[in-house]
CSV table of C-alpha atoms in Angstrom, one decimal:
chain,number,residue,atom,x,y,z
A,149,UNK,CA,16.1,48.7,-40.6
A,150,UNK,CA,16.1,51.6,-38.2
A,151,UNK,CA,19.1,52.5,-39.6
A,152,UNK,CA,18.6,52.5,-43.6
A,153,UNK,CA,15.2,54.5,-42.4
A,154,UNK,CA,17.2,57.0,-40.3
A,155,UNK,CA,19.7,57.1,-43.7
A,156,UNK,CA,17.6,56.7,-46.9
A,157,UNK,CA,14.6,58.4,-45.6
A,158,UNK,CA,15.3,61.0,-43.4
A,159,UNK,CA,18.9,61.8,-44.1
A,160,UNK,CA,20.3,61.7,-40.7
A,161,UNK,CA,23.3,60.5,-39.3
A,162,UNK,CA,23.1,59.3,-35.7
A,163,UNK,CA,26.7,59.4,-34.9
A,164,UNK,CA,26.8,57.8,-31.5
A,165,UNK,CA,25.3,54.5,-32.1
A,166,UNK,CA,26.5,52.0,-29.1
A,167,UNK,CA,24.7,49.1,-27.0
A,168,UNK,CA,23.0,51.8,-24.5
A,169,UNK,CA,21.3,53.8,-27.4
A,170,UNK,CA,19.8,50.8,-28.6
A,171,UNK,CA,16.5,49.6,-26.5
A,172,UNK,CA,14.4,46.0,-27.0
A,173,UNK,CA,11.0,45.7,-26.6
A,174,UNK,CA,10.3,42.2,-25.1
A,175,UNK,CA,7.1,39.9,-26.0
A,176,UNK,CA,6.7,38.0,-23.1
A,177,UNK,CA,3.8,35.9,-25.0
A,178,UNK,CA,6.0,35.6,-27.6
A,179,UNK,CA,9.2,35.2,-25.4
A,180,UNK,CA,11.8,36.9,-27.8
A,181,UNK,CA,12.0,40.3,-29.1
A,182,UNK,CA,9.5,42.6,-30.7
A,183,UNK,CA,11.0,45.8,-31.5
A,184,UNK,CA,14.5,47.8,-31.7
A,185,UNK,CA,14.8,51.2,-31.4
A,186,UNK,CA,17.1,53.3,-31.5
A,187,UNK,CA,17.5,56.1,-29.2
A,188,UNK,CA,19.4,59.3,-28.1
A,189,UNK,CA,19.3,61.7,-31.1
A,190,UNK,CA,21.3,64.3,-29.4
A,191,UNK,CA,24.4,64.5,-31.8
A,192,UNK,CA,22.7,63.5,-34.8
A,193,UNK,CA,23.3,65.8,-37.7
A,194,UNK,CA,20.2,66.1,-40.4
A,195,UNK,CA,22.4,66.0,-43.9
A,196,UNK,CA,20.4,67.3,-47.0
A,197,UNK,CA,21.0,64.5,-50.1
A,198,UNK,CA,23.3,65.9,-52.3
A,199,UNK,CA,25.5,67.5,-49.6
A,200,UNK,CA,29.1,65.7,-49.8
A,201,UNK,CA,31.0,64.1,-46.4
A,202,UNK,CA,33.1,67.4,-46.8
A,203,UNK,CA,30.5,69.4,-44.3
A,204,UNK,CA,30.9,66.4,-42.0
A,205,UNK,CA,34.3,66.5,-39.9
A,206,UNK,CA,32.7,67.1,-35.8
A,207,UNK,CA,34.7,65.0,-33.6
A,208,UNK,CA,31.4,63.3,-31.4
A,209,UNK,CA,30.5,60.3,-30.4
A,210,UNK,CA,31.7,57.5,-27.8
A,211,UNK,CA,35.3,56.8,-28.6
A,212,UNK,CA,35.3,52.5,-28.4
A,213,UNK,CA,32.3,52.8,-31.0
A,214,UNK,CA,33.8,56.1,-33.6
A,215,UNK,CA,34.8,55.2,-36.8
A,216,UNK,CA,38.5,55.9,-37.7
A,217,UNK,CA,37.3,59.2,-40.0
A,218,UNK,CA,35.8,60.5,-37.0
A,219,UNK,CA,38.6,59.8,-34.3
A,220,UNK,CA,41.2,61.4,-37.0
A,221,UNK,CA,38.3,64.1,-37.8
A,222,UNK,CA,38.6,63.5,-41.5
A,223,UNK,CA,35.3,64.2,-43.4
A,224,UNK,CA,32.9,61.4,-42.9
A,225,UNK,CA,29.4,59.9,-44.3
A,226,UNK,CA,26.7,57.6,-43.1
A,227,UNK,CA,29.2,54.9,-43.4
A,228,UNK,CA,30.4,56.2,-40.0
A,229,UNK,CA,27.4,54.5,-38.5
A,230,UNK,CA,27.6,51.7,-40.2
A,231,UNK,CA,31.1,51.0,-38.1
A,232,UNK,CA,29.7,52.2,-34.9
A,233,UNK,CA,26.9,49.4,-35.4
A,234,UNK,CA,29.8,47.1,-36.4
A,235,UNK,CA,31.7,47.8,-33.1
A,236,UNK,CA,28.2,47.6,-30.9
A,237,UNK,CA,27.5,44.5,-32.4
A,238,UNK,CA,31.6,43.3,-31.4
A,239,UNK,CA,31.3,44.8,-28.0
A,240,UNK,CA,27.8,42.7,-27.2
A,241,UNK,CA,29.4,39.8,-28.3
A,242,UNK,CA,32.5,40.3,-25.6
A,243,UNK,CA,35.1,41.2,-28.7
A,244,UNK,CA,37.8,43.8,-27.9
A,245,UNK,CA,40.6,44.4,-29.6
A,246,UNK,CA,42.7,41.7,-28.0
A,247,UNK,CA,40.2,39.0,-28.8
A,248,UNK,CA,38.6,37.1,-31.9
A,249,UNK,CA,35.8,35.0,-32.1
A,250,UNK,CA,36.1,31.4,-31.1
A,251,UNK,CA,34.8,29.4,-34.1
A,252,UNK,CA,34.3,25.4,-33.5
A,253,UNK,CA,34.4,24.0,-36.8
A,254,UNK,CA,32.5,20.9,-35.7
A,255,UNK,CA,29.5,22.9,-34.9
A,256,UNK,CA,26.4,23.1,-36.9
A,257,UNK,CA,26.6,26.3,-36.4
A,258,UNK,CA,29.9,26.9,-37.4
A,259,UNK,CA,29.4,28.5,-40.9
A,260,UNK,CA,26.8,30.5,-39.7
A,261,UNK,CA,29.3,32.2,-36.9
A,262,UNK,CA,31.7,32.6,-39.3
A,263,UNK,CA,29.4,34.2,-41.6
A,264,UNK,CA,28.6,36.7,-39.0
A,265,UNK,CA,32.0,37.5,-37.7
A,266,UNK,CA,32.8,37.8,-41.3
A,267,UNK,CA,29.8,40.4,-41.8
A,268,UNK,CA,31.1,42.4,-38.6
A,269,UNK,CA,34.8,43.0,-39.2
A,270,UNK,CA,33.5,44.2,-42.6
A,271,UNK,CA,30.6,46.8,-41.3
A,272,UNK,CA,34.4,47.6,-39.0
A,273,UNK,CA,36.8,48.2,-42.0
A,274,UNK,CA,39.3,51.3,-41.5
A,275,UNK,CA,38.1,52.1,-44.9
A,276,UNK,CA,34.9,53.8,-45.1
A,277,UNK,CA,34.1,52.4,-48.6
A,278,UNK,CA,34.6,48.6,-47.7
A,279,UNK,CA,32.1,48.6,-45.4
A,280,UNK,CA,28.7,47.2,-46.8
A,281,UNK,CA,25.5,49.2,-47.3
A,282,UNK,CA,22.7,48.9,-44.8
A,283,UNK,CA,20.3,47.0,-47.2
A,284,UNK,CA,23.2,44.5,-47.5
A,285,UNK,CA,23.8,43.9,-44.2
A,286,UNK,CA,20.2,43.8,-43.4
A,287,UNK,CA,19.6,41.0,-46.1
A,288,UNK,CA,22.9,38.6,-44.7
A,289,UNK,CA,21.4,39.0,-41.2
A,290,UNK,CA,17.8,38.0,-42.8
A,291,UNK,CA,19.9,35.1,-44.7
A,292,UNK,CA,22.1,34.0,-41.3
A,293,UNK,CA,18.4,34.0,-39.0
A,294,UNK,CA,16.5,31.8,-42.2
A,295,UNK,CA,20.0,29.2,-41.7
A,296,UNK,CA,19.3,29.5,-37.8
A,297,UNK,CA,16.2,29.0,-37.8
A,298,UNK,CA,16.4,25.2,-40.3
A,299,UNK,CA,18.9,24.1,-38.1
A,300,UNK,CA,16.9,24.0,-34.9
């Protein structure tokens, strides 16, 4: 959600989205998590609507998290964080480029893992124009939590 708010509403790009610019607020009560935010603002560029991906070609960011546009400083949209969330997401989960998911296909669970790696490598695509919008990605998560939460 931070995201799509950051985009949508504000018209900002972060541009450097990776695991330490994201921060959890814990509910011990609760015990699970009551808040994400993101954080470190530094390189994020304010884009007015209307303005096309031409203006947008800075080389910044972390490398392992850039999207392909940016490493080969092509012109680039919001889609660029859309990646970098993609490859956060990959590199919390232990994924590098040399490794895949393990998926048991005898697990409950199964369809909802593949689902989600599924959802990943696409928010990842080389193309900036196969990667899903942020209310779609936003909604599978919401659909993937409701499955989680039935099966426990």
């Amino acid at each position: 959600r931070g995201l799509h708010y950051l985009h949508s509403h504000c018209n900002i790009l972060h541009r450097d989205l990776k695991p330490q610019n994201i921060c959890f607020e814990w509910d011990s009560a609760k015990k699970r998590v009551k808040r994400v935010c993101i954080i470190d603002f530094n390189i994020s560029k304010h884009v007015p609507k209307g303005v096309g991906k031409s203006l947008l070609h800075s080389l910044v960011g972390t490398p392992n998290y850039m999207a392909n546009e940016v490493i080969e400083k092509q012109p680039y949209n919001c889609s660029v964080d859309i990646c970098s969330f993609g490859n956060t997401i990959a590199c919390c989960l232990g994924w590098n480029n040399s490794t895949k998911p393990l998926i048991n296909k005898h697990d409950a669970m199964s369809s909802v893992v593949e689902r989600f790696c599924k959802l990943i490598m696409r928010c990842t695509d080389k193309q900036e124009n196969e990667r899903p919008q942020l209310l779609v990605i936003e909604n599978e998560l919401q659909l993937l939590l409701h499955i989680v939460e039935q099966v426990k």
